[in-house]
mmCIF file of C-alpha atoms and ligand atoms in Angstrom:
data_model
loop_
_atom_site.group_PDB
_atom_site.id
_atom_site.type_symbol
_atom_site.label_atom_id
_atom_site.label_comp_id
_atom_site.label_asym_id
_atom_site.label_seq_id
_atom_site.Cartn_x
_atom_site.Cartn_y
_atom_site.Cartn_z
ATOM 1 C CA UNK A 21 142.861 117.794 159.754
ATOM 2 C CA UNK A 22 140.256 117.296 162.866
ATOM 3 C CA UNK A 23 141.192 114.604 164.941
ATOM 4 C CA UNK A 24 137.374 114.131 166.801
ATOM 5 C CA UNK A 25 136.118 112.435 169.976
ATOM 6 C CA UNK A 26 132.605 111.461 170.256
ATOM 7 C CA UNK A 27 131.893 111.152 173.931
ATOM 8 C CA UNK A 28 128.813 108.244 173.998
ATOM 9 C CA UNK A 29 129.388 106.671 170.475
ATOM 10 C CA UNK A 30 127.355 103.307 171.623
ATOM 11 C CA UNK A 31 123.955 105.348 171.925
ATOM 12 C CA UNK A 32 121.546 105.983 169.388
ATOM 13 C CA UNK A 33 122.516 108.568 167.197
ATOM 14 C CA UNK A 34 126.594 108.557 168.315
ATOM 15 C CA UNK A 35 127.323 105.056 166.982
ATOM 16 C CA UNK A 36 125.622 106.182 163.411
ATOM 17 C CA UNK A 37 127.401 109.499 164.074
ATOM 18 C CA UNK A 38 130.749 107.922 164.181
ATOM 19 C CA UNK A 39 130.431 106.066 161.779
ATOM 20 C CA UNK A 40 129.402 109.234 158.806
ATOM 21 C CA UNK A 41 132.343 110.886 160.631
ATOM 22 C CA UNK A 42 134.709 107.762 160.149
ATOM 23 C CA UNK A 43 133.903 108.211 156.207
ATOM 24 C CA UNK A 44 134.102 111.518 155.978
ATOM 25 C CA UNK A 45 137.893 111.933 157.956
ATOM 26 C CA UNK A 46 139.230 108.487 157.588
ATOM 27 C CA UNK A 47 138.997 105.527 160.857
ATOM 28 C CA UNK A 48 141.680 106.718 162.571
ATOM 29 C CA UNK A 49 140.565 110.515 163.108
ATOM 30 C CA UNK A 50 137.451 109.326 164.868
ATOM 31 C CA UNK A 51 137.756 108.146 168.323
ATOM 32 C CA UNK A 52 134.698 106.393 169.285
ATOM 33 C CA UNK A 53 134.343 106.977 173.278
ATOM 34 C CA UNK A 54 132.233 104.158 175.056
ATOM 35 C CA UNK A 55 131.251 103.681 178.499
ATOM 36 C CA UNK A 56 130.474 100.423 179.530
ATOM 37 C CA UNK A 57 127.935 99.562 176.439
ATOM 38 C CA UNK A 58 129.987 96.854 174.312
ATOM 39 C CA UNK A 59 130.618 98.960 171.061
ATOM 40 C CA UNK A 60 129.210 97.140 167.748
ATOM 41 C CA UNK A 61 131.540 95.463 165.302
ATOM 42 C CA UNK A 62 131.450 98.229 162.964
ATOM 43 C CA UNK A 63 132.721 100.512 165.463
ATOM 44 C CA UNK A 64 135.226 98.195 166.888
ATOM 45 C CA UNK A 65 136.587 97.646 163.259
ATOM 46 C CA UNK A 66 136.216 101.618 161.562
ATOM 47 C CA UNK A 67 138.950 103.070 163.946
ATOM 48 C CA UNK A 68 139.866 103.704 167.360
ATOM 49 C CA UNK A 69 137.715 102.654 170.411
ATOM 50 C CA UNK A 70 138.011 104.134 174.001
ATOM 51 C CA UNK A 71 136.344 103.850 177.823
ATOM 52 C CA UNK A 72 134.779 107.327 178.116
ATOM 53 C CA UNK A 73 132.608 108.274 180.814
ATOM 54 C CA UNK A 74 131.977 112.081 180.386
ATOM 55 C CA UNK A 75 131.649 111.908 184.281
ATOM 56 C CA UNK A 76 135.364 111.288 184.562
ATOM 57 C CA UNK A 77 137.210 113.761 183.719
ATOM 58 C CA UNK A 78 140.660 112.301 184.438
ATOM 59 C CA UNK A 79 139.857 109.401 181.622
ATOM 60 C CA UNK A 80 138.569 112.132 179.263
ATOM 61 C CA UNK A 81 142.120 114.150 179.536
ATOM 62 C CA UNK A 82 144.157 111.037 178.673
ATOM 63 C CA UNK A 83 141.821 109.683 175.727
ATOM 64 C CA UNK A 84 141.554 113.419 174.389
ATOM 65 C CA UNK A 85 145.750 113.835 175.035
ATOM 66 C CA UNK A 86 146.078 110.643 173.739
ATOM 67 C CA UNK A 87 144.662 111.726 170.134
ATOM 68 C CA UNK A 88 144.942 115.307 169.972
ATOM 69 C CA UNK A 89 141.495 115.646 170.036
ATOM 70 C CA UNK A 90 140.593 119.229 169.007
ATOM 71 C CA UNK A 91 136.590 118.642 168.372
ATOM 72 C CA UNK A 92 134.882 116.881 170.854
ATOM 73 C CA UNK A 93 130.727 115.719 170.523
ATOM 74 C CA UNK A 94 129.145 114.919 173.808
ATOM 75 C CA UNK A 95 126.216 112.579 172.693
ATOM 76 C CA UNK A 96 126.068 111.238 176.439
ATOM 77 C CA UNK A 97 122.715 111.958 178.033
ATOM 78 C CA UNK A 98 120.014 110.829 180.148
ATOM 79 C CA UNK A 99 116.862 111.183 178.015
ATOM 80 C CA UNK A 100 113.379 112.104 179.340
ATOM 81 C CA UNK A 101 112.010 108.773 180.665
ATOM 82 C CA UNK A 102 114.848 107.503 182.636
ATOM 83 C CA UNK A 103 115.363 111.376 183.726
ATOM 84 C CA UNK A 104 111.663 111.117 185.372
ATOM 85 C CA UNK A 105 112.773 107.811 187.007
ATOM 86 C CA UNK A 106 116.440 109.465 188.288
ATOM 87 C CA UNK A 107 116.472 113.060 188.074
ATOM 88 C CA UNK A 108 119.976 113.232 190.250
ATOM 89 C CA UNK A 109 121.234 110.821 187.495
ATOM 90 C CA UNK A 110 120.003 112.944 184.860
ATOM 91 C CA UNK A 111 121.563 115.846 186.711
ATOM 92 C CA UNK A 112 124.692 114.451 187.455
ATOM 93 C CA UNK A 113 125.014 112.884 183.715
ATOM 94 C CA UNK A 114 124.033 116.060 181.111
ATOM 95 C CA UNK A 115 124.910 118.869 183.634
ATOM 96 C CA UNK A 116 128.678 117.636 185.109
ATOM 97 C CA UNK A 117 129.322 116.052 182.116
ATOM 98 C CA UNK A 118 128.809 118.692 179.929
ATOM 99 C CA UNK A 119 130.358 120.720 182.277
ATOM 100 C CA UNK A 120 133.828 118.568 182.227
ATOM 101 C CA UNK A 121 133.491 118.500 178.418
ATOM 102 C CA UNK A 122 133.226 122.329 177.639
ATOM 103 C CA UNK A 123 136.165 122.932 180.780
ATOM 104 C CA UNK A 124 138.277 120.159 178.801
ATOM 105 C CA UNK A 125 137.923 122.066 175.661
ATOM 106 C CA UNK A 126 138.799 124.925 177.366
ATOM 107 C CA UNK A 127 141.784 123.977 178.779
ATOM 108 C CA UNK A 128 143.008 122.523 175.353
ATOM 109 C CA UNK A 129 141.715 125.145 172.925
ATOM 110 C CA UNK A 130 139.805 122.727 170.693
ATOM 111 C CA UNK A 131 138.774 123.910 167.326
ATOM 112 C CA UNK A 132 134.884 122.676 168.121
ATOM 113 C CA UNK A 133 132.762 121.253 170.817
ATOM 114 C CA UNK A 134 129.079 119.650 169.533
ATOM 115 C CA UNK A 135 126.591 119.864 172.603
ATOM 116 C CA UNK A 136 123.160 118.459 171.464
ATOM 117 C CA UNK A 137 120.289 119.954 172.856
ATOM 118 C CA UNK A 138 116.433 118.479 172.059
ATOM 119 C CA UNK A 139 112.476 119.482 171.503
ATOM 120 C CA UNK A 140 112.484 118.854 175.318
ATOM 121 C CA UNK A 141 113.476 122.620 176.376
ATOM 122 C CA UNK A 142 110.284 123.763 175.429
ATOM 123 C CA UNK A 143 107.201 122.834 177.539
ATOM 124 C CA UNK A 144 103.466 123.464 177.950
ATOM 125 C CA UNK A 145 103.507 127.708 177.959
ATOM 126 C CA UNK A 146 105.424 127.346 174.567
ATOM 127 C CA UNK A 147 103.238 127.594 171.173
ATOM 128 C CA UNK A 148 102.878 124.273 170.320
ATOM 129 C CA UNK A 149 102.798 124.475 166.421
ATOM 130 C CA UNK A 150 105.525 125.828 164.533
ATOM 131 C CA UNK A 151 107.372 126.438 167.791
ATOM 132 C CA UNK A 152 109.213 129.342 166.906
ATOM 133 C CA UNK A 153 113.092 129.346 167.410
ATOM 134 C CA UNK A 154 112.830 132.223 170.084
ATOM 135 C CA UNK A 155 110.546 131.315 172.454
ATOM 136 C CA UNK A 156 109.426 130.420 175.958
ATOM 137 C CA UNK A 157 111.459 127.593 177.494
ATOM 138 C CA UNK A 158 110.057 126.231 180.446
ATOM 139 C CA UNK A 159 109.883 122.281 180.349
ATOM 140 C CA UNK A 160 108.957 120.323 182.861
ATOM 141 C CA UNK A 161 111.389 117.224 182.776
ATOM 142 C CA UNK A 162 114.644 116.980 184.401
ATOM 143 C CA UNK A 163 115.939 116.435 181.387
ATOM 144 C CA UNK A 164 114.269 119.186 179.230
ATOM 145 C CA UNK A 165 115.910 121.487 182.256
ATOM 146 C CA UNK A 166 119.406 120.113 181.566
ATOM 147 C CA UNK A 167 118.541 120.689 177.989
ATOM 148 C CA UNK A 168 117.826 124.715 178.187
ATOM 149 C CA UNK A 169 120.841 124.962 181.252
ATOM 150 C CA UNK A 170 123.157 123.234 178.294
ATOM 151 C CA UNK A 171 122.209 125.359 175.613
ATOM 152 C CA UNK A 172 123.018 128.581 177.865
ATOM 153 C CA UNK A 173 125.945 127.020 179.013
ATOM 154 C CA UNK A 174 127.418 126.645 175.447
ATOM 155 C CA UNK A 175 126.112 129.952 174.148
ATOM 156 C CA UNK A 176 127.988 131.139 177.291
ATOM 157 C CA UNK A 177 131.594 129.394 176.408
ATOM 158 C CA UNK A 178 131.060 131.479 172.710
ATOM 159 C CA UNK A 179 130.525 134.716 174.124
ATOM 160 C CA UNK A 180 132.688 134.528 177.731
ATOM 161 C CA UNK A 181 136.235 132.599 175.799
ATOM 162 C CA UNK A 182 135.215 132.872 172.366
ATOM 163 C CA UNK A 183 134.743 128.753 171.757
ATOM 164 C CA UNK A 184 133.262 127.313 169.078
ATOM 165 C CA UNK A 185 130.223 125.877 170.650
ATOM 166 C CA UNK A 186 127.307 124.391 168.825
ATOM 167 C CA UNK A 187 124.383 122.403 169.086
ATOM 168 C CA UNK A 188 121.032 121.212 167.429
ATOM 169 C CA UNK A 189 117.467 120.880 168.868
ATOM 170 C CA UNK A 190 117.053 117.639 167.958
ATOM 171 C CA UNK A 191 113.351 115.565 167.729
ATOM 172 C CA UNK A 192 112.476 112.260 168.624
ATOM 173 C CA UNK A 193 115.169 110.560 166.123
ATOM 174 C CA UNK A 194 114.339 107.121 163.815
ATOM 175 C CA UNK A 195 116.856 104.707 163.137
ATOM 176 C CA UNK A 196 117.167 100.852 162.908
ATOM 177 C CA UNK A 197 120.681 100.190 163.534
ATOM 178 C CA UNK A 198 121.042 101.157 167.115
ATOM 179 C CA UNK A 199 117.915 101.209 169.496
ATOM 180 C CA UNK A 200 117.383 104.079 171.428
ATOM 181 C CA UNK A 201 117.114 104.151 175.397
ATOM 182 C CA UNK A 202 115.291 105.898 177.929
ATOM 183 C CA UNK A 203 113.344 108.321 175.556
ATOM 184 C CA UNK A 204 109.873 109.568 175.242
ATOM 185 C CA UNK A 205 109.874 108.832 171.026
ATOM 186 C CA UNK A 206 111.294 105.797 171.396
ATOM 187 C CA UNK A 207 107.581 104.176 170.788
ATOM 188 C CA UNK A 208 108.060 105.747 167.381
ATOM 189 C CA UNK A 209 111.025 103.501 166.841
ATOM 190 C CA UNK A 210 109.436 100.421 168.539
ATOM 191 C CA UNK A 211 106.611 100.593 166.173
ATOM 192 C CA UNK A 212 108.967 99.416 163.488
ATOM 193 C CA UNK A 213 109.980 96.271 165.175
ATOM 194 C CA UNK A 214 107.198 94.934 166.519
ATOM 195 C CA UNK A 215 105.483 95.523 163.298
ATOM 196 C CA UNK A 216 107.934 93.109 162.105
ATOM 197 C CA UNK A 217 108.248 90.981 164.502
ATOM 198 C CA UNK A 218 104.612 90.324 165.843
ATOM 199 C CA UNK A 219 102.099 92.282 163.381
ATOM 200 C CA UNK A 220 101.208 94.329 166.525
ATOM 201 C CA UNK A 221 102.463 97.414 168.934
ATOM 202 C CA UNK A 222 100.826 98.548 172.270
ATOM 203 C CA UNK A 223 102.015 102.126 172.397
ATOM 204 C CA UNK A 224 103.061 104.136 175.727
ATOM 205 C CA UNK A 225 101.417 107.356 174.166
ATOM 206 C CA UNK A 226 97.843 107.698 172.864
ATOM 207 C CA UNK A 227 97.052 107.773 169.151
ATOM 208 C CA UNK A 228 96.500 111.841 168.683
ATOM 209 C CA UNK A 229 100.428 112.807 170.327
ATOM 210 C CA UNK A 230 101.813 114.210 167.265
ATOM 211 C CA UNK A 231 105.271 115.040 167.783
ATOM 212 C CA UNK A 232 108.106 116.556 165.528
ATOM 213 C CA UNK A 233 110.720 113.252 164.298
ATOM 214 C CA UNK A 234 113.467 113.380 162.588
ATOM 215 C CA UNK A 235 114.963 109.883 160.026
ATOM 216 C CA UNK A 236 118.682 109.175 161.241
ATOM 217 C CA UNK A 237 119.935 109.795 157.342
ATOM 218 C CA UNK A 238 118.752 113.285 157.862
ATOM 219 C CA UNK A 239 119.670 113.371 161.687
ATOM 220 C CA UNK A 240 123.087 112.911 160.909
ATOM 221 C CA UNK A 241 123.363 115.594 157.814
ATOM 222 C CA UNK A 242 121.878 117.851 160.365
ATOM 223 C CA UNK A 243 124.401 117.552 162.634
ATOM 224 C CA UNK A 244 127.557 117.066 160.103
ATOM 225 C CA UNK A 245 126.177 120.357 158.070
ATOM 226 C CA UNK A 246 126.159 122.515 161.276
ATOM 227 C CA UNK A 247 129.652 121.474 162.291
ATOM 228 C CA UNK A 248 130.989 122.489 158.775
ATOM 229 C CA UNK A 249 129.104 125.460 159.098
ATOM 230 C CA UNK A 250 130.827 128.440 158.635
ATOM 231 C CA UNK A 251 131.152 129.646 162.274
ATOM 232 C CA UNK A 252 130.591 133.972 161.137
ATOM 233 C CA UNK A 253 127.322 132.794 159.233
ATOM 234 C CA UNK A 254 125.491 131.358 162.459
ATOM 235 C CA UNK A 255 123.238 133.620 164.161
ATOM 236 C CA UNK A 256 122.337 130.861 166.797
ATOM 237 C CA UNK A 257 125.053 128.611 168.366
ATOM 238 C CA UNK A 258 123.353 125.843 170.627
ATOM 239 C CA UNK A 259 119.933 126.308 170.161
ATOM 240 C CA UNK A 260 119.120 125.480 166.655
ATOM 241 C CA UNK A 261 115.488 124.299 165.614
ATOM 242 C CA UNK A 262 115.566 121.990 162.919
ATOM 243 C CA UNK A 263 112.634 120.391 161.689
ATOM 244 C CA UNK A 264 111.746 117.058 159.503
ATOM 245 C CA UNK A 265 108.089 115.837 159.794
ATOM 246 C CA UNK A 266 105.523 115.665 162.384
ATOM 247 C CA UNK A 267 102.631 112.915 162.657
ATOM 248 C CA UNK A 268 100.673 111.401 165.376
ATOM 249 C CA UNK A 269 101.099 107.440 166.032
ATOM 250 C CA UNK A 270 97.633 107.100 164.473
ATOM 251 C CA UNK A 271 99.146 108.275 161.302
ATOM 252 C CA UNK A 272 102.481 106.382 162.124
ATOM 253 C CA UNK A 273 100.091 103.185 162.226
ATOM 254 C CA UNK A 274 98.938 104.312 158.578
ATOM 255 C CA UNK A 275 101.680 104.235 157.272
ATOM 256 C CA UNK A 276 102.878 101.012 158.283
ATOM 257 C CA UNK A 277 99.716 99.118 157.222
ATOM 258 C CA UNK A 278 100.219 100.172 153.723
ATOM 259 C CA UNK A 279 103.002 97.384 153.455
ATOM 260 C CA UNK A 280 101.806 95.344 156.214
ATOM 261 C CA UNK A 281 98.099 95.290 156.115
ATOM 262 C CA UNK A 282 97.113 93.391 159.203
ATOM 263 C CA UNK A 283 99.150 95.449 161.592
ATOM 264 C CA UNK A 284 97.151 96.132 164.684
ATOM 265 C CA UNK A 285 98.038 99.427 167.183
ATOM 266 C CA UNK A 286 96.671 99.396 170.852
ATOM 267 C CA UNK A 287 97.339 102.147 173.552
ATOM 268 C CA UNK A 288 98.178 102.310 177.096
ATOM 269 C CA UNK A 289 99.509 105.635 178.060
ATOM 270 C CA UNK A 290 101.757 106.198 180.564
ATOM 271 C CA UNK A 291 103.809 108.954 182.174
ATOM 272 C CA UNK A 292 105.360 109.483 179.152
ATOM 273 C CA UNK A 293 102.267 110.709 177.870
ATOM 274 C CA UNK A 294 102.304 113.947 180.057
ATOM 275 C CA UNK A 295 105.900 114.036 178.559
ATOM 276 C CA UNK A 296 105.008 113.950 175.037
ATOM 277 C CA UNK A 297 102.307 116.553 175.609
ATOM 278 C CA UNK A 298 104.286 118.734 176.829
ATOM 279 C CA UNK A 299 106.476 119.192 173.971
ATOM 280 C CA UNK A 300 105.319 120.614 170.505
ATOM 281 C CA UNK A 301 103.215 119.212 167.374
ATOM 282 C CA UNK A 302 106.115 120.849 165.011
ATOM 283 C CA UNK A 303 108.818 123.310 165.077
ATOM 284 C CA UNK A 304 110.081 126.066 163.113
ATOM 285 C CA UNK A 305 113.299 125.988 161.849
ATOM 286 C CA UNK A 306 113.953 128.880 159.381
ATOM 287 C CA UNK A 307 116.944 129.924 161.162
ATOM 288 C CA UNK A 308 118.870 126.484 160.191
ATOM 289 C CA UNK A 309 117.635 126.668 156.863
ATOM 290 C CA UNK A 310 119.017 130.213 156.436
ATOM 291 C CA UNK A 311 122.112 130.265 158.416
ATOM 292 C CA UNK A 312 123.621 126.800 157.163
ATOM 293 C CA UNK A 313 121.578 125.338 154.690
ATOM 294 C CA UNK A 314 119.495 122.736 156.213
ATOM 295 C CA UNK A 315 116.658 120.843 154.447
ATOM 296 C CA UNK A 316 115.452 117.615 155.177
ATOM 297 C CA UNK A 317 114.891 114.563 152.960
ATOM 298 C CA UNK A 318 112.636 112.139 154.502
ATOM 299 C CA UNK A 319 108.993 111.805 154.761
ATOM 300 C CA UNK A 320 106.929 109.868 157.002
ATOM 301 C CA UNK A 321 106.040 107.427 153.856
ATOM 302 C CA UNK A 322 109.990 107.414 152.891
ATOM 303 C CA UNK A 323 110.810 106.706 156.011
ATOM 304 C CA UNK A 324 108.581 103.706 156.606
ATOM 305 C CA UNK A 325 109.678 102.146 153.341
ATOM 306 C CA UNK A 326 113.464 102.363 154.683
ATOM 307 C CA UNK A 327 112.717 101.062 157.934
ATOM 308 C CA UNK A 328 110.245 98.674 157.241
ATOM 309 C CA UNK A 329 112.881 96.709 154.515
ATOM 310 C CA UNK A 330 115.554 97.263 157.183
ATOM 311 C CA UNK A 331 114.028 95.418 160.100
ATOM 312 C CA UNK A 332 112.612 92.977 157.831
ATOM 313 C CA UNK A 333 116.049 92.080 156.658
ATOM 314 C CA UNK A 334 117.070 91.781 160.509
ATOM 315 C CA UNK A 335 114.766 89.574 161.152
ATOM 316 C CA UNK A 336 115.538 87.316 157.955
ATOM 317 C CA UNK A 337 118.967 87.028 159.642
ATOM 318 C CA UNK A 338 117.510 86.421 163.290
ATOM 319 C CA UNK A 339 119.137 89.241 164.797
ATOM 320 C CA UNK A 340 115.893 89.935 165.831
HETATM 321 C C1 LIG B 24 113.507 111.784 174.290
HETATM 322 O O1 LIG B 24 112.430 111.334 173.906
HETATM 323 O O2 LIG B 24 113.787 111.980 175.484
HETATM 324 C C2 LIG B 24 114.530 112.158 173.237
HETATM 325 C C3 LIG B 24 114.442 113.596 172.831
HETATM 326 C C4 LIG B 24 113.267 114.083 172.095
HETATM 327 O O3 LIG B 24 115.327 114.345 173.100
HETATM 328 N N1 LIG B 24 114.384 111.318 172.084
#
């Protein structure tokens, strides 16, 4: 029995996250840990709800006494936009809370810690197709530099105590039930709406920025696969590539007119754009797919077809 924490369950992929966890190990072995974001119904009703700021580590000892926690996920972060805006936030947020986390886990000899990393350690000197798993990891965002200093942090908690540390390169991630925040690929969730909504997007990157993306269905298979992993079998711990498709918002735009056929895309790049194109068209993930198995399902097509029906049925209901 795992009784888990996940440390930012409003955000993007933790409130999905808890949710596949809640299913798996039954409500009441999933703690969903919130800040000050109102958690959804779903969360509110599936189990156990908490104040967590990762930031305080006081809080964090009673909720994790509290439960027994023995695997905690730290899905808090600062993502690359909001990083450029406040890079002492950004700092302050993935660095000391991370930091409080792995101590915490430490102190309490938990059975796992899950420390996401993202496409954002690599930068401009690193090959930008089929971005190898070893390679050079200089980015040039506050947050892609908390990203790299996490993933040697956690490699360094394996080797130094012995912890079972892990963690998953993630790309930009699609989903429809929780928006994302503060991100560079959060155009290529924004698409989806305003298709909806208006018939129309003016996106923040221009039409060629191909970057890898990842569907939330696979996003959180990915992430529940490497935690069952067994731990003897991984030659990587926080580091891992992992790979789903790769397009450019031109193609994105494509896609979407094939159900809606008067869909109109605009662009008006911003400083994201020097974000985007600083990160890779597609990476190489052989390592995931030999250590533990992972293969993605979703295609940019698939993917639309999900979304699209999705949003539409948001909308239908005016929660849109
Ligand atoms: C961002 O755009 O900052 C994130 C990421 C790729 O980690 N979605």
């Amino acid at each position: 029995m795992k009784n888990i924490l996940v440390v930012g369950s409003a955000g993007q992929i933790g409130s999905e996250l808890t949710l596949a966890l809640r299913n798996i190990y039954g409500g009441d072995q999933v703690i969903a840990g919130v800040r000050k974001t109102k958690p959804s119904e779903k969360l509110v009703e599936t189990g156990p709800c908490e104040v967590v700021d990762a930031l305080d580590k006081e809080g964090l000892v009673s909720v994790v006494d509290k439960y027994n926690i023995d695997v905690i996920i730290n899905m808090a972060a600062i993502l690359s936009g909001t990083g450029e805006k406040n890079p002492m936030l950004a700092w302050d947020v993935n660095m000391n809370g991370l930091i409080n986390i792995l101590e915490l886990a430490r102190e309490r000899k938990m059975k796992q810690v899950l420390v996401p990393s993202s496409i954002a350690v690599f930068g401009p000197t690193t090959p930008v197709d089929n971005t190898p798993q070893e390679t050079i990891l200089k980015p040039t965002t506050i947050y892609g530099v908390t990203k790299v200093a996490g993933e040697l942090l956690g490699d360094y908690y394996v080797k130094k105590y012995g912890m079972d540390v892990r963690g998953l390169r993630y790309p930009g991630i699609i989903s429809h039930e929780t928006l994302p925040g503060g991100g560079t690929t959060d155009y290529a969730v924004a698409i989806y709406y305003e298709a909806i909504k208006n018939k129309k997007y003016t996106c923040f990157v221009n039409e060629d920025t191909r970057l890898p993306m990842m569907y939330m269905p696979d996003c959180l298979k990915a992430t529940i696969d490497l935690m069952e992993a067994d731990f003897d079998k991984l030659n990587y711990h926080c580091d891992y590539n992992v790979g789903a498709m790769d397009f450019t918002v031109a193609e994105m735009a494509e896609s979407i007119k094939k159900h809606i056929p008067e869909f109109e895309i605009s662009y008006e790049p911003d400083f994201r754009q020097d974000i985007a194109d600083s990160w890779p068209n597609s990476v190489d993930d052989a390592p995931a797919r030999k250590d533990w198995g992972w293969k993605p399902d979703y295609d940019l097509d698939a993917m639309t077809e999900d979304m699209l029906k999705a949003i539409e049925e948001k909308h239908k209901k005016g929660l849109i």
